Short mmCIF file of C-alpha atoms in Angstrom, two decimals:
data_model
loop_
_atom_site.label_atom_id
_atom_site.label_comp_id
_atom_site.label_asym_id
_atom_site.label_seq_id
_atom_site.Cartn_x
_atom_site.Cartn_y
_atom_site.Cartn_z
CA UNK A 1 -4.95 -3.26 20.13
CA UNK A 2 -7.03 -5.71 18.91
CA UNK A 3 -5.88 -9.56 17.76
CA UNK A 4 -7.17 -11.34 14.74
CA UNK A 5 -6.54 -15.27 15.35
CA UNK A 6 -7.17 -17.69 12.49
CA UNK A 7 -7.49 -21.19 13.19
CA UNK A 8 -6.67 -23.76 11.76
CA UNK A 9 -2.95 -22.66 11.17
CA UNK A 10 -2.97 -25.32 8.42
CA UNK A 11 -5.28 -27.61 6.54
CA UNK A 12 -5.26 -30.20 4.15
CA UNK A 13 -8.83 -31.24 2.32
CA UNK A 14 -9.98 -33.36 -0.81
CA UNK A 15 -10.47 -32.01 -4.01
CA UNK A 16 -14.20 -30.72 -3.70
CA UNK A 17 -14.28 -30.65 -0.01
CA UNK A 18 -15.81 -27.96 1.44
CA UNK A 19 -13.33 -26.07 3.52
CA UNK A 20 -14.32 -22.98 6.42
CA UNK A 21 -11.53 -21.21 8.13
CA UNK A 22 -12.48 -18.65 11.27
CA UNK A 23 -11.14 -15.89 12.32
CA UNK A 24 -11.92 -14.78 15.36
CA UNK A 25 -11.18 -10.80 16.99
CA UNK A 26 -10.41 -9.64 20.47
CA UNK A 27 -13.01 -7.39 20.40
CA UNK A 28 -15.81 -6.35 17.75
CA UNK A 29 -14.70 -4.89 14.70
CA UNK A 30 -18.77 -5.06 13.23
CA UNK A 31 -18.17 -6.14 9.54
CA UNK A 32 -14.89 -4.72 8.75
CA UNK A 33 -13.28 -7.61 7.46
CA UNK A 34 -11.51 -8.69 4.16
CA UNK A 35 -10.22 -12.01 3.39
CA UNK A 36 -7.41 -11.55 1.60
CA UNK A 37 -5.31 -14.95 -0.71
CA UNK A 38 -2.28 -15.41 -1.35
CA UNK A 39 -0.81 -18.15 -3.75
CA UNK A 40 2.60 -19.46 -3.52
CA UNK A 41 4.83 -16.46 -4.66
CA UNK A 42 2.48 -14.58 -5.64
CA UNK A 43 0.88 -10.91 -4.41
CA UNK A 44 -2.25 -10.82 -1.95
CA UNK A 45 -5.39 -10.93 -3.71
CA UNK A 46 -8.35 -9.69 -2.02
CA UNK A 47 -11.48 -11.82 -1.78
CA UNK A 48 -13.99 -10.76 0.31
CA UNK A 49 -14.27 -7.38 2.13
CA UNK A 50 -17.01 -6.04 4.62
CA UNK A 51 -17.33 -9.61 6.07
CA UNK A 52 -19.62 -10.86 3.40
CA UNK A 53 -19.39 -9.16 -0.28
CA UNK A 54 -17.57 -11.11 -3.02
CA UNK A 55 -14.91 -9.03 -4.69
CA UNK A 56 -15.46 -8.80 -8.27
CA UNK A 57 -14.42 -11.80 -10.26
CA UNK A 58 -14.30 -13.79 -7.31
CA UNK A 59 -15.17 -17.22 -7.58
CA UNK A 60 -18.96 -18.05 -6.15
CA UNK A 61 -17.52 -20.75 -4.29
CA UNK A 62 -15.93 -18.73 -2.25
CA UNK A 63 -18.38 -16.84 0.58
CA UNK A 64 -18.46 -15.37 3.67
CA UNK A 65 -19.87 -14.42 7.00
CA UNK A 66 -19.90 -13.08 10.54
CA UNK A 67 -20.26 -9.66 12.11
CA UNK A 68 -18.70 -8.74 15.51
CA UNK A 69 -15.77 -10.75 16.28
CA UNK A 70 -16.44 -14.03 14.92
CA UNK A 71 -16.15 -14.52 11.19
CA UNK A 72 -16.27 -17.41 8.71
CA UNK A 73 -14.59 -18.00 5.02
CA UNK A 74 -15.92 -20.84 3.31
CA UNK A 75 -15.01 -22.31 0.05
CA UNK A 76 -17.30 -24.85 -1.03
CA UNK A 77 -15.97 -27.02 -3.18
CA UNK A 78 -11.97 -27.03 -3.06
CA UNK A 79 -10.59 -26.69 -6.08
CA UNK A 80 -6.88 -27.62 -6.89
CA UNK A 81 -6.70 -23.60 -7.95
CA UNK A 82 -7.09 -22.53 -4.31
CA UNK A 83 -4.26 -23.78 -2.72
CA UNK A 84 -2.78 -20.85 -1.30
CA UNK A 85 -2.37 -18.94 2.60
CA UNK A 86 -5.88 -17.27 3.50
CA UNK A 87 -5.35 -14.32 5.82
CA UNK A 88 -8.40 -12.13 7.39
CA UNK A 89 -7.78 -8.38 8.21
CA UNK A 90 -9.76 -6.24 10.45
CA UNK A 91 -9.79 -2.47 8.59
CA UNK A 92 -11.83 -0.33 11.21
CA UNK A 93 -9.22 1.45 12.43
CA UNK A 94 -5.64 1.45 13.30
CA UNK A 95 -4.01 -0.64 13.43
CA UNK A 96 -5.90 -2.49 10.83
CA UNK A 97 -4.33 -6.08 11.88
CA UNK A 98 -3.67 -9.22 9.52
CA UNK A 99 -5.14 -12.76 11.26
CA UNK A 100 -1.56 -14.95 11.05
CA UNK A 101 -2.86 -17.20 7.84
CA UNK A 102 -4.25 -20.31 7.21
CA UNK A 103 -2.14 -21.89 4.35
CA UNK A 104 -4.45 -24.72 2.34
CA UNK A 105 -3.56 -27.79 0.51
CA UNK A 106 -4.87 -30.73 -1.29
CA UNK A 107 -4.85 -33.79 0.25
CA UNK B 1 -6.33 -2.00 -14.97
CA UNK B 2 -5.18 -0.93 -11.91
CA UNK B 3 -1.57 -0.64 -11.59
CA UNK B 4 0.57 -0.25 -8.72
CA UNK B 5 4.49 0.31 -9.34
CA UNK B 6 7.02 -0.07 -6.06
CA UNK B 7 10.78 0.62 -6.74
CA UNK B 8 13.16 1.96 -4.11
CA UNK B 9 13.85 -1.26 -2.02
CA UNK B 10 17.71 -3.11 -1.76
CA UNK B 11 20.32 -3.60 1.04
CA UNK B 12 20.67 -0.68 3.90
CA UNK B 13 22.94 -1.01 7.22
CA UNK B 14 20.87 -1.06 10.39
CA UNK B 15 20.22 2.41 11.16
CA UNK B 16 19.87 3.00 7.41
CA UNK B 17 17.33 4.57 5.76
CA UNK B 18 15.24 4.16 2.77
CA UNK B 19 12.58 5.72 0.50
CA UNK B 20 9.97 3.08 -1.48
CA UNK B 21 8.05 4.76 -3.98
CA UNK B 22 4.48 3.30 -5.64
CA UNK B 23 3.71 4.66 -9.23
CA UNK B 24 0.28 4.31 -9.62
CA UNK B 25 -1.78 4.23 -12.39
CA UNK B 26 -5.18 3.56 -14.42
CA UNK B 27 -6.72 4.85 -11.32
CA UNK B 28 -7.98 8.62 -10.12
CA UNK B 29 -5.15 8.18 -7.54
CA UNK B 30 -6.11 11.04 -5.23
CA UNK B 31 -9.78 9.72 -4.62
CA UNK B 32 -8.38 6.77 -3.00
CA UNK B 33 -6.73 6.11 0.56
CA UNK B 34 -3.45 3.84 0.08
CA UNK B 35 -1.32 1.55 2.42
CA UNK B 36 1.87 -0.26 2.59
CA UNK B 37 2.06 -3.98 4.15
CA UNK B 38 5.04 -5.83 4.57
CA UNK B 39 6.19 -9.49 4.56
CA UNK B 40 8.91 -11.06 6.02
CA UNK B 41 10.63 -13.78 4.23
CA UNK B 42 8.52 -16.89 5.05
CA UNK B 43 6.08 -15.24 7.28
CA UNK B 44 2.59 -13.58 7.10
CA UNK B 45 1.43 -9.95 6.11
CA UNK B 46 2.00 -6.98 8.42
CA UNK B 47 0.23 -4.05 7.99
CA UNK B 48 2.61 -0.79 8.25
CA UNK B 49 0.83 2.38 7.26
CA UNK B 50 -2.00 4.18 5.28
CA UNK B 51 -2.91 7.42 4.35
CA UNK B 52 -6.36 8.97 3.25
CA UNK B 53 -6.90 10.00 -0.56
CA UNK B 54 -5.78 14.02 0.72
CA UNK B 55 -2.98 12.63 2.48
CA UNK B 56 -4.29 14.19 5.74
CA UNK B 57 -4.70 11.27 8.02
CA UNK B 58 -1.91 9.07 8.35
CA UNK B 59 -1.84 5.60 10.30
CA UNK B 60 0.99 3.57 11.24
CA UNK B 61 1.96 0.17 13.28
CA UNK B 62 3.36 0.79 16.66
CA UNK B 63 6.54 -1.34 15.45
CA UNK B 64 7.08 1.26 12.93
CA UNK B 65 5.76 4.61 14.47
CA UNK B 66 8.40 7.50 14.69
CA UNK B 67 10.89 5.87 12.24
CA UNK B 68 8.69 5.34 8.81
CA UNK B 69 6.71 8.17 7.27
CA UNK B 70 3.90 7.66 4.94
CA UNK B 71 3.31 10.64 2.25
CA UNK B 72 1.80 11.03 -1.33
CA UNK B 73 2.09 13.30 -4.38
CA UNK B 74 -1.50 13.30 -5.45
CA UNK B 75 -0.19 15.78 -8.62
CA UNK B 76 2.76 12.75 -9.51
CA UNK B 77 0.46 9.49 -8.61
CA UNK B 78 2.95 8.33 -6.54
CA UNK B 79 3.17 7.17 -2.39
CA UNK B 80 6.13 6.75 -0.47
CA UNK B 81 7.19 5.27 2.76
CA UNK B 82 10.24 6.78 4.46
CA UNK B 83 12.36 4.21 6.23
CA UNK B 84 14.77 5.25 8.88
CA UNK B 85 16.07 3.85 11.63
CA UNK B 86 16.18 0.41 10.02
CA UNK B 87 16.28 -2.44 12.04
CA UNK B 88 16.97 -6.04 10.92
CA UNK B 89 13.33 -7.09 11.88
CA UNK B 90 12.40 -4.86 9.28
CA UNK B 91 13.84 -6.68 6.58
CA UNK B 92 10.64 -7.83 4.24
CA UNK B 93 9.22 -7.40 0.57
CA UNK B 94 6.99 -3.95 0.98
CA UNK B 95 3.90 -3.94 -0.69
CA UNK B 96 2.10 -0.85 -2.26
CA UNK B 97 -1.80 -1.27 -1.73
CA UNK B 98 -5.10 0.60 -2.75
CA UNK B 99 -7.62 0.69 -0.62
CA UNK B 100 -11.22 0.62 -1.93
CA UNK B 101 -12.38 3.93 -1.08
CA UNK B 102 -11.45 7.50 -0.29
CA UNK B 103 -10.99 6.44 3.73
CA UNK B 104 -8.49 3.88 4.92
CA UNK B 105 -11.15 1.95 7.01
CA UNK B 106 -11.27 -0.20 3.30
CA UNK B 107 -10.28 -3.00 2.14
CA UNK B 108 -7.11 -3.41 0.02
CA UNK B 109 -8.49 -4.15 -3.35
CA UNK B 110 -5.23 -3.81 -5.56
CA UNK B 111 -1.89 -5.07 -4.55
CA UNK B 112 1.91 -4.06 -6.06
CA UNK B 113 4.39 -6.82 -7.09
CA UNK B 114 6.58 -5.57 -3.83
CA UNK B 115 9.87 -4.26 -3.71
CA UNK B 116 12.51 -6.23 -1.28
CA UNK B 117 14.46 -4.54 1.72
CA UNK B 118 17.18 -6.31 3.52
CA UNK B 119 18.90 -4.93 6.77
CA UNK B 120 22.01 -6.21 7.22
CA UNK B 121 25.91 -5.31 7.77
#
């Protein structure tokens, strides 16, 4: 099976920093990938799926990249708003594996 | 808007079982694939199962594979996951999820509140 591994685990970035987050796949999985947030109790929201295509109403500050096995979520400019655990999924094909999260906060 | 409806979780005894049901909604349910995921208390998402739009190809995670069944009722808008053989490592809030198209190699575009299962004597 193949292993999504985020890294970092954690962060912690200023107000308007920008902020990247990889995730990285045991073997190719071409562009399907979603990043997915999730918000202290609430559901998973999903912000980006086939690597690089903004779900609607997504915030533009919020973008991302890769193809293969090495992928890239980048926020911009953090915003107090986006504190929250990031996790990447590969969707290919079964099973379609979560990365372990990368939980975000403001310094 | 979307809506996605789970109900069915609570307390079993290891070796329990349980049905979860999704009531879906504001959607043409049977042109879309649909999954569960799962998440431990404190921990990150697991993905469990997911089923095309027809409900022909099913997909599961080896750690539930030959105890949970994935099934819909296209005419009632609703997906279930049958849980038997519970184990207390399956204890987690169960998620209902749409994928974005017909196949389940999509992305999960609409998420359920959850519904809670705890395995315990």
């Amino acid at each position: 099976d193949i292993q999504m591994t985020q890294s970092p685990s954690s962060l912690s970035a200023s107000v308007g920093d920008r902020v990247t987050i990889t995730c990285r796949a045991s073997q190719g999985v071409t562009n399907y990938l979603a990043w997915y947030q999730q918000k202290p109790g609430k559901v998973p929201k999903l912000l980006i799926y086939a690597a690089s295509t903004l779900q609607s109403g997504v915030p533009s500050r919020f973008s991302g990249s890769g193809s293969g096995t090495d992928f890239t979520l980048t926020i911009s400019s953090l915003q107090p708003e986006d504190v929250a655990t990031y996790y990447c999924q590969k969707y290919n094909s079964a099973p379609r594996t979560f990365g372990q999260g990368t939980k975000v906060e403001i310094k | 808007e979307v809506q996605l409806l789970e109900s069915g979780g609570g307390l079993v005894q290891p070796g329990g079982s349980l049905r979860l049901s999704c009531a879906a909604s504001e959607f043409t349910f049977s042109n879309y694939a649909m999954s569960w995921v799962r998440q431990a208390p404190g921990k990150g998402l697991e993905w469990v199962s997911s089923l095309s739009g027809s409900g022909g190809s099913t997909y599961y995670a080896d750690s539930v594979k030959g105890r949970f069944t994935i099934s819909r009722d296209n005419s009632k808008n609703t997906l279930y996951l049958q849980m038997n053989s519970l184990r207390a490592e399956d204890s987690a809030v169960y998620y209902c999820a749409k994928n974005r198209g017909y196949s389940s190699s999509e992305a999960l575009d609409y998420w359920g509140q959850g519904t809670l299962v705890t395995v315990s004597s």
